[in-house]
Every structure is written in structure tokens, then in C-alpha cells.
Short mmCIF file of C-alpha atoms in Angstrom, two decimals:
data_model
loop_
_atom_site.label_atom_id
_atom_site.label_comp_id
_atom_site.label_asym_id
_atom_site.label_seq_id
_atom_site.Cartn_x
_atom_site.Cartn_y
_atom_site.Cartn_z
CA MET A 8 -16.75 5.39 -29.39
CA VAL A 9 -17.24 5.58 -33.28
CA ALA A 10 -13.92 6.10 -34.93
CA ASN A 11 -14.75 6.71 -38.71
CA ASN A 12 -12.39 7.89 -41.77
CA PRO A 13 -10.34 11.67 -41.02
CA PRO A 14 -11.32 14.69 -43.36
CA THR A 15 -7.67 15.80 -42.94
CA ARG A 16 -6.08 13.01 -44.24
CA LEU A 17 -6.25 9.52 -45.78
CA HIS A 18 -6.60 7.20 -42.62
CA SER A 19 -2.78 7.13 -41.99
CA GLN A 20 -1.37 8.93 -44.86
CA LEU A 21 0.07 12.18 -44.45
CA ASP A 22 -0.73 12.10 -40.53
CA GLN A 23 2.56 13.95 -40.43
CA GLY A 24 0.94 16.88 -43.17
CA GLU A 25 0.69 20.41 -42.22
CA LEU A 26 -3.08 19.28 -43.26
CA SER A 27 -3.29 16.86 -40.50
CA ALA A 28 -1.47 18.64 -38.33
CA SER A 29 -3.81 21.52 -38.05
CA SER A 30 -6.69 19.46 -36.92
CA LYS A 31 -5.02 18.22 -33.54
CA VAL A 32 -5.56 19.83 -30.33
CA ARG A 33 -2.42 19.95 -28.58
CA GLY A 34 -0.60 18.02 -31.22
CA ARG A 35 -3.15 14.27 -30.49
CA GLU A 36 -6.13 13.74 -32.28
CA PRO A 37 -9.17 15.58 -31.83
CA VAL A 38 -12.52 13.45 -30.03
CA ARG A 39 -15.69 15.06 -30.16
CA MET A 40 -18.30 14.68 -27.81
CA HIS A 41 -21.63 15.93 -26.55
CA PRO A 42 -20.91 19.22 -24.26
CA ASP A 43 -23.29 17.29 -21.48
CA ASP A 44 -20.92 14.49 -21.44
CA ALA A 45 -18.08 16.75 -21.16
CA ALA A 46 -19.43 19.08 -18.29
CA ALA A 47 -20.56 15.59 -16.84
CA ARG A 48 -16.53 14.78 -16.21
CA GLY A 49 -15.30 18.64 -16.35
CA VAL A 50 -13.91 18.07 -19.11
CA ARG A 51 -13.36 21.54 -21.68
CA ASP A 52 -12.67 22.04 -25.01
CA GLY A 53 -9.13 21.54 -25.79
CA ASP A 54 -8.71 19.86 -22.66
CA VAL A 55 -6.39 16.46 -23.02
CA VAL A 56 -8.27 13.44 -22.16
CA ARG A 57 -7.87 9.44 -21.82
CA ILE A 58 -10.08 7.43 -23.15
CA ARG A 59 -10.46 3.95 -21.59
CA SER A 60 -11.48 0.66 -22.67
CA THR A 61 -10.98 -2.66 -21.68
CA VAL A 62 -8.47 -3.32 -24.46
CA GLY A 63 -5.99 -0.86 -24.16
CA SER A 64 -5.92 3.79 -23.72
CA CYS A 65 -5.37 6.82 -25.74
CA LEU A 66 -5.43 10.35 -25.30
CA ALA A 67 -6.58 12.73 -27.44
CA GLY A 68 -7.87 16.39 -27.96
CA ALA A 69 -11.24 17.09 -26.54
CA VAL A 70 -13.47 19.06 -29.35
CA LEU A 71 -17.14 19.55 -28.18
CA SER A 72 -19.76 18.92 -30.15
CA ASP A 73 -23.75 19.12 -30.24
CA ALA A 74 -23.53 16.99 -33.69
CA VAL A 75 -22.05 14.61 -31.48
CA ARG A 76 -24.94 12.12 -30.09
CA PRO A 77 -24.90 11.72 -26.00
CA GLY A 78 -23.22 9.39 -24.75
CA VAL A 79 -21.06 8.63 -27.65
CA VAL A 80 -18.12 9.49 -28.20
CA GLN A 81 -15.60 10.05 -32.31
CA LEU A 82 -12.33 9.52 -32.80
CA ALA A 83 -11.07 9.19 -36.16
CA THR A 84 -9.06 6.92 -37.71
CA GLY A 85 -5.06 6.92 -38.86
CA ALA A 86 -3.72 9.21 -35.84
CA TRP A 87 0.09 7.38 -36.11
CA PHE A 88 0.35 4.96 -32.83
CA ASP A 89 2.92 6.39 -30.17
CA PRO A 90 3.40 4.16 -26.99
CA SER A 91 6.08 5.91 -25.99
CA ALA A 92 4.72 7.02 -22.75
CA PRO A 93 3.06 3.73 -21.22
CA GLU A 94 2.68 5.10 -17.55
CA VAL A 95 0.08 7.22 -19.10
CA ALA A 96 -1.76 5.69 -22.09
CA THR A 97 -1.24 2.54 -24.72
CA CYS A 98 -0.70 4.91 -27.17
CA VAL A 99 -0.24 8.80 -26.41
CA HIS A 100 -1.44 10.66 -30.02
CA GLY A 101 -4.74 9.04 -29.97
CA ASN A 102 -5.05 5.85 -32.50
CA PRO A 103 -8.33 4.44 -31.83
CA ASN A 104 -6.36 0.90 -32.72
CA ALA A 105 -5.20 1.45 -28.87
CA ILE A 106 -8.52 0.81 -27.51
CA THR A 107 -10.61 -1.25 -30.05
CA ARG A 108 -10.53 -5.66 -30.28
CA ASP A 109 -8.73 -7.36 -33.21
CA ILE A 110 -11.14 -9.08 -34.23
CA GLY A 111 -14.21 -10.33 -37.14
CA THR A 112 -17.16 -9.66 -37.17
CA SER A 113 -17.87 -13.02 -37.34
CA ARG A 114 -15.92 -16.59 -38.28
CA LEU A 115 -18.17 -16.24 -42.00
CA ALA A 116 -17.78 -13.08 -42.78
CA GLN A 117 -14.25 -11.73 -40.81
CA GLY A 118 -15.67 -8.19 -41.06
CA CYS A 119 -14.23 -5.00 -39.13
CA THR A 120 -15.09 -4.64 -35.89
CA GLY A 121 -12.12 -1.67 -35.24
CA GLN A 122 -14.25 1.20 -35.47
CA LEU A 123 -16.44 0.71 -32.49
CA ALA A 124 -15.97 0.73 -28.72
CA ARG A 125 -17.26 0.76 -25.35
CA VAL A 126 -14.95 3.26 -23.36
CA GLU A 127 -15.11 5.79 -20.76
CA VAL A 128 -13.45 9.62 -21.09
CA GLU A 129 -11.96 11.14 -18.67
CA ARG A 130 -9.59 14.76 -17.93
CA TYR A 131 -6.00 13.72 -18.30
CA GLY A 132 -4.65 15.77 -16.07
CA GLY A 133 -1.36 15.31 -15.29
CA PRO A 134 2.25 16.12 -17.55
CA LEU A 135 1.56 15.60 -21.02
CA PRO A 136 4.02 13.32 -22.86
CA ALA A 137 5.51 14.46 -26.10
CA VAL A 138 4.10 12.99 -29.13
CA ARG A 139 7.23 11.08 -30.88
CA ALA A 140 4.78 9.32 -33.66
CA HIS A 141 6.50 11.26 -36.95
CA ASN A 142 10.05 11.00 -34.78
CA LEU A 143 12.06 8.69 -36.88
CA SER A 144 14.98 9.18 -34.26
CA HIS A 145 13.48 6.84 -31.27
#
């Protein structure tokens, strides 16, 4: 997985805004994947998928694109963290921090490694939990 800066907001700023919300898929951050990878997993455009790593998992909305290399998925940073349904996923809103390691590149550089992770993607077929990341009352 490659995590990039989103085109609809400045990292997580204004994630609750109208432009950011218009890019979501079923209320979740879009994850772009190659159509061949999606077909091999029974995933269709607009499906909700669970992305898993050794660190955790998140739900995201599938967007199929030939612009993504086979074997790679792309999930933008900045979706507000929503751990409200841990039995389903570490984050139900699509925050890539839920699936990336929080360590520096080396003891010298301490650069960010949070932009890359080895993941597996599967179609999520269970009941879809509500996204509560922007709900200030919970």
C-alpha cells in the first residue's frame, strides 16, 4: 500500500468538509486498486473492503483504476481515525495509520515510514458500521 496526500483536503484538515466528503465511497476513504487485483478478490468498484496488515486493519471504499500498478493499492492519508467498531476493523473510516508501522526509517534519519505497508485487501461483506469520526458526541 502506498499512502499519498489527498487531493480533496490538506492531510486531515477539513476531512469533515463537503469536498472531502464528496470523494468518499459509502462514507469511507477511497482505496484505488488495479481492476485485475480487484477481480481476483471478488471486489467491484464501490464495494467496501477491509485492508489488513500485521499492524491492524481499516475499511475503505474500492475505486478501480488502471492508473494503479497491479499488486499495489493507494490509500490517501488524513481520514479521521474511527475505532468505533474494533470487531470489524481497527479503523472503519479508512485511516492508513491503522495499518502502518510507527517507526523511523533509521536511528539516524528518523524519516517517516508511514507511507508504505504490506497489506492484503478483501471484500467486506458484513454489516457496515456507521462512520462516527466526525461525531463530536461519542
